[in-house]
Tab-separated table of C-alpha atoms in Angstrom:
chain	number	residue	atom	x	y	z
A	1	MET	CA	15.275	2.222	11.150
A	2	GLY	CA	17.016	3.567	14.265
A	3	ALA	CA	16.681	6.966	15.875
A	4	THR	CA	15.355	8.704	12.760
A	5	TYR	CA	12.311	6.448	12.592
A	6	ALA	CA	11.752	6.667	16.325
A	7	PHE	CA	11.768	10.492	16.007
A	8	GLY	CA	9.351	10.334	13.102
A	9	ARG	CA	7.018	7.946	14.885
A	10	PHE	CA	6.717	10.017	18.035
A	11	VAL	CA	7.126	13.538	16.694
A	12	VAL	CA	6.364	13.798	12.953
A	13	ALA	CA	3.272	11.518	13.033
A	14	PRO	CA	1.474	13.347	15.872
A	15	LEU	CA	2.277	16.666	14.227
A	16	ALA	CA	0.856	15.426	10.920
A	17	ARG	CA	-2.328	14.256	12.714
A	18	LEU	CA	-2.661	17.681	14.320
A	19	VAL	CA	-2.215	19.549	11.013
A	20	TYR	CA	-4.255	17.365	8.669
A	21	ARG	CA	-6.843	16.009	11.151
A	22	PRO	CA	-7.384	12.581	9.420
A	23	HIS	CA	-10.661	10.915	10.272
A	24	VAL	CA	-9.658	7.375	11.432
A	25	GLU	CA	-12.077	4.476	11.754
A	26	GLY	CA	-11.443	0.896	12.944
A	27	ARG	CA	-8.150	1.366	14.791
A	28	ALA	CA	-9.226	-1.387	17.179
A	29	ASN	CA	-9.178	-3.826	14.276
A	30	VAL	CA	-5.387	-3.529	13.941
A	31	PRO	CA	-3.492	-6.256	15.828
A	32	LYS	CA	-1.284	-4.656	18.487
A	33	SER	CA	1.695	-6.953	17.846
A	34	GLY	CA	2.984	-9.566	15.451
A	35	PRO	CA	3.284	-9.506	11.665
A	36	VAL	CA	0.471	-7.838	9.725
A	37	ILE	CA	-0.035	-6.608	6.152
A	38	PHE	CA	-2.077	-3.467	5.551
A	39	ALA	CA	-3.555	-3.828	2.049
A	40	SER	CA	-4.973	-0.526	0.786
A	41	ASN	CA	-6.486	1.166	-2.183
A	42	HIS	CA	-4.111	3.698	-3.800
A	43	LEU	CA	-5.216	7.167	-4.794
A	44	SER	CA	-2.369	9.556	-4.023
A	45	PHE	CA	1.328	9.951	-3.127
A	46	ILE	CA	0.275	10.773	0.488
A	47	ASP	CA	-1.386	7.352	0.990
A	48	SER	CA	1.948	6.067	2.285
A	49	ILE	CA	1.962	8.878	4.817
A	50	ALA	CA	-1.766	8.629	5.748
A	51	ILE	CA	-1.575	4.981	6.745
A	52	PRO	CA	1.462	5.205	9.099
A	53	VAL	CA	0.021	8.407	10.641
A	54	ALA	CA	-3.356	6.784	11.289
A	55	ALA	CA	-2.208	3.338	12.345
A	56	PRO	CA	-1.920	2.555	16.050
A	57	ARG	CA	1.450	0.801	15.524
A	58	PRO	CA	4.604	1.346	13.416
A	59	VAL	CA	4.097	0.622	9.720
A	60	HIS	CA	6.732	0.189	7.034
A	61	PHE	CA	6.307	0.464	3.278
A	62	LEU	CA	8.563	0.205	0.270
A	63	ALA	CA	9.542	3.428	-1.580
A	64	LYS	CA	11.570	4.025	-4.691
A	65	SER	CA	15.261	4.194	-3.908
A	66	SER	CA	15.474	7.516	-5.727
A	67	TYR	CA	13.486	9.088	-2.872
A	68	PHE	CA	16.597	8.532	-0.683
A	69	ASP	CA	19.052	10.303	-2.984
A	70	THR	CA	19.345	13.534	-0.946
A	71	PRO	CA	19.957	13.800	2.849
A	72	ALA	CA	16.701	15.717	3.459
A	73	SER	CA	14.607	13.311	1.449
A	74	ARG	CA	16.309	10.324	2.999
A	75	TRP	CA	15.636	11.674	6.494
A	76	PHE	CA	11.984	12.312	5.757
A	77	PHE	CA	11.209	8.949	4.208
A	78	THR	CA	13.117	7.067	6.886
A	79	ALA	CA	11.219	9.018	9.534
A	80	ILE	CA	7.865	7.862	8.188
A	81	GLY	CA	8.894	4.191	7.907
A	82	ALA	CA	9.875	3.886	4.256
A	83	VAL	CA	12.314	1.201	3.135
A	84	PRO	CA	14.251	1.870	-0.099
A	85	VAL	CA	13.776	-0.590	-2.951
A	86	GLN	CA	14.701	-0.768	-6.589
A	87	ARG	CA	11.463	-0.683	-8.646
A	88	GLY	CA	11.008	-3.058	-11.541
A	89	ALA	CA	10.404	-6.637	-12.524
A	90	GLY	CA	12.590	-9.713	-12.367
A	91	GLN	CA	15.285	-9.656	-9.675
A	92	ALA	CA	14.171	-6.230	-8.406
A	93	ALA	CA	10.670	-7.601	-7.683
A	94	LEU	CA	12.098	-10.649	-5.934
A	95	ASP	CA	14.334	-8.452	-3.793
A	96	ALA	CA	11.357	-6.279	-2.812
A	97	LEU	CA	9.410	-9.419	-1.854
A	98	ASP	CA	12.352	-10.561	0.267
A	99	GLN	CA	12.462	-7.250	2.069
A	100	GLN	CA	8.750	-7.460	2.859
A	101	ARG	CA	9.033	-11.035	4.017
A	102	ALA	CA	11.957	-10.141	6.295
A	103	LEU	CA	9.948	-7.336	7.895
A	104	LEU	CA	7.029	-9.674	8.561
A	105	GLU	CA	9.264	-12.399	9.944
A	106	ASN	CA	10.588	-9.809	12.343
A	107	GLY	CA	7.016	-9.142	13.594
A	108	SER	CA	6.641	-5.847	11.829
A	109	ALA	CA	3.724	-4.374	9.924
A	110	VAL	CA	3.961	-3.509	6.210
A	111	ALA	CA	1.635	-1.505	3.973
A	112	LEU	CA	1.083	-2.614	0.346
A	113	TYR	CA	-1.150	-1.655	-2.577
A	114	PRO	CA	-2.684	-4.681	-4.413
A	115	GLU	CA	-3.628	-2.431	-7.335
A	116	GLY	CA	0.141	-1.936	-7.974
A	117	THR	CA	-0.054	1.796	-8.814
A	118	ARG	CA	-2.224	4.833	-8.152
A	119	SER	CA	-5.707	5.024	-9.607
A	120	LEU	CA	-5.888	8.164	-11.720
A	121	ASP	CA	-9.649	8.057	-12.223
A	122	GLY	CA	-10.724	7.218	-8.610
A	123	ARG	CA	-11.948	3.705	-9.471
A	124	LEU	CA	-10.812	0.581	-7.630
A	125	TYR	CA	-8.842	-1.729	-9.963
A	126	LYS	CA	-8.337	-5.501	-9.762
A	127	GLY	CA	-5.701	-6.660	-7.278
A	128	ARG	CA	-2.461	-8.252	-8.253
A	129	THR	CA	-1.579	-11.475	-6.415
A	130	GLY	CA	1.713	-10.417	-4.782
A	131	VAL	CA	0.069	-9.323	-1.543
A	132	ALA	CA	-1.847	-12.542	-1.240
A	133	PHE	CA	1.273	-14.566	-1.999
A	134	LEU	CA	3.127	-12.803	0.809
A	135	ALA	CA	0.206	-13.368	3.260
A	136	LEU	CA	-0.151	-17.045	2.388
A	137	GLN	CA	3.588	-17.645	2.541
A	138	THR	CA	4.123	-15.912	5.916
A	139	GLY	CA	0.767	-16.558	7.557
A	140	ALA	CA	0.449	-12.841	8.369
A	141	PRO	CA	-3.094	-11.530	8.642
A	142	VAL	CA	-4.216	-8.874	6.177
A	143	VAL	CA	-5.881	-5.699	7.458
A	144	PRO	CA	-7.833	-4.082	4.543
A	145	VAL	CA	-7.630	-0.364	4.431
A	146	GLY	CA	-10.014	2.079	2.693
A	147	LEU	CA	-8.558	5.530	1.975
A	148	ILE	CA	-11.006	8.308	1.079
A	149	GLY	CA	-10.112	11.836	-0.007
A	150	THR	CA	-6.342	11.479	-0.391
A	151	ASP	CA	-6.643	12.150	-4.125
A	152	LYS	CA	-8.334	15.479	-3.288
A	153	ALA	CA	-5.866	16.334	-0.542
A	154	MET	CA	-2.999	15.813	-2.919
A	155	PRO	CA	-3.921	15.270	-6.579
A	156	VAL	CA	-1.448	13.878	-9.086
A	157	GLY	CA	0.978	16.669	-10.012
A	158	ALA	CA	0.475	18.669	-6.776
A	159	ARG	CA	3.661	19.696	-5.022
A	160	MET	CA	2.187	19.903	-1.536
A	161	PRO	CA	-0.958	18.440	0.141
A	162	SER	CA	-3.870	20.747	0.836
A	163	ARG	CA	-5.521	21.208	4.195
A	164	LYS	CA	-8.865	21.970	2.607
A	165	HIS	CA	-9.805	18.333	2.220
A	166	ARG	CA	-9.984	16.019	5.180
A	167	VAL	CA	-8.746	12.459	4.655
A	168	THR	CA	-10.563	9.352	5.984
A	169	VAL	CA	-8.664	6.151	6.839
A	170	ARG	CA	-10.749	3.004	7.506
A	171	PHE	CA	-9.154	-0.112	8.940
A	172	GLY	CA	-11.165	-3.274	8.383
A	173	LYS	CA	-11.111	-6.494	10.397
A	174	PRO	CA	-8.098	-8.721	9.877
A	175	LEU	CA	-8.417	-11.406	7.168
A	176	ASP	CA	-7.052	-14.900	7.655
A	177	LEU	CA	-6.480	-16.112	4.114
A	178	SER	CA	-5.047	-19.583	4.948
A	179	HIS	CA	-8.292	-21.315	4.017
A	180	HIS	CA	-7.651	-20.558	0.340
A	181	GLY	CA	-4.683	-22.920	0.239
A	182	ALA	CA	-0.906	-22.740	-0.192
A	183	ALA	CA	0.997	-19.812	-1.610
A	184	SER	CA	2.295	-22.075	-4.407
A	185	SER	CA	-1.292	-22.441	-5.755
A	186	GLY	CA	-2.257	-19.868	-8.402
A	187	ARG	CA	-5.908	-20.455	-7.622
A	188	ALA	CA	-5.345	-19.851	-3.908
A	189	ARG	CA	-3.499	-16.587	-4.666
A	190	ARG	CA	-6.277	-15.374	-7.000
A	191	LEU	CA	-9.118	-16.203	-4.540
A	192	ALA	CA	-7.189	-14.635	-1.648
A	193	THR	CA	-6.547	-11.507	-3.713
A	194	ASP	CA	-10.224	-11.211	-4.624
A	195	GLU	CA	-11.196	-11.493	-0.921
A	196	ILE	CA	-8.751	-8.696	-0.045
A	197	MET	CA	-10.105	-6.412	-2.843
A	198	SER	CA	-13.712	-7.129	-1.822
A	199	ALA	CA	-12.871	-6.001	1.730
A	200	ILE	CA	-11.116	-2.847	0.481
A	201	HIS	CA	-14.070	-2.058	-1.739
A	202	ALA	CA	-16.478	-2.377	1.201
A	203	LEU	CA	-14.366	0.219	3.079
A	204	SER	CA	-13.611	2.697	0.264
A	205	GLY	CA	-16.914	2.584	-1.589
A	206	GLN	CA	-15.172	3.172	-4.920
A	207	GLU	CA	-16.542	2.329	-8.301
A	208	LEU	CA	-15.055	-0.959	-9.510
A	209	ALA	CA	-12.989	-0.728	-12.681
A	210	GLY	CA	-13.194	-4.443	-13.450
A	211	ALA	CA	-9.682	-4.391	-14.950
A	212	TYR	CA	-6.043	-4.144	-13.949
A	213	ASN	CA	-4.388	-0.728	-13.567
A	214	GLU	CA	-1.703	-1.091	-16.144
A	215	VAL	CA	0.650	1.296	-17.844
A	216	PRO	CA	-0.378	1.714	-21.514
A	217	ALA	CA	1.464	-0.769	-23.719
A	218	GLN	CA	4.437	0.772	-25.465
A	219	ASN	CA	4.837	-1.807	-28.246
A	220	PRO	CA	2.899	-4.669	-29.925
A	221	ILE	CA	4.488	-7.325	-27.674
A	222	ASP	CA	3.293	-5.507	-24.532
A	223	ARG	CA	-0.233	-5.184	-25.962
A	224	ILE	CA	-0.309	-8.929	-26.634
A	225	LYS	CA	0.857	-9.679	-23.081
A	226	GLN	CA	-1.942	-7.509	-21.647
A	227	VAL	CA	-4.549	-9.289	-23.731
A	228	LEU	CA	-3.386	-12.870	-22.927
A	229	PRO	CA	-4.670	-14.386	-19.660
A	230	HIS	CA	-1.933	-14.477	-17.039
A	231	GLU	CA	-1.543	-13.922	-13.384
A	232	ARG	CA	-0.665	-10.284	-12.504
A	233	ARG	CA	1.926	-10.368	-9.757
């Protein structure tokens, strides 16, 4: 990340805390060193800014590569710890997983959203198993995060965040998911994911949706896939 990230960590983050005054709880729960996965609910675009600003250590997250197309945008996202990635399934998803694994193996902290995409109705959706897979594979502890008010501070469609609504960031106690089994076990991944989502729910207090947050099916084949039981990665 180099000098740009160092500048963002020590200048931009404190300035953002001063301007937006996030209410932060549980900072002592975050391990001071070593690999860690922040698993959070997802309500707004600014979630990926709120977590790095509130965390007591550097945090990296994946962002769409299109965010890095212009020099100004590239500088900003690099400064807040974003790592460019091609969004999508197949090879793109595997490449993203490799990037996250490499960060963890380097002793870094990464922030991920088990729901997969933003909740547009404020409810907490079922978690996909990718985060649990990464935790079980690397042995990294998972710190659950509950974000409150980010959807009001910057609703979908807003161009800039508002200072009228104060954001709350709650860090829970680290979860050791190794007792669920190996990453190769679908059952272990599902149980570990459910434990993560339960911890996030306890912190955020959201209504549970009881379903996956999925893009509406565009054709009959996609509708069939959503109905059939399968593991959401």
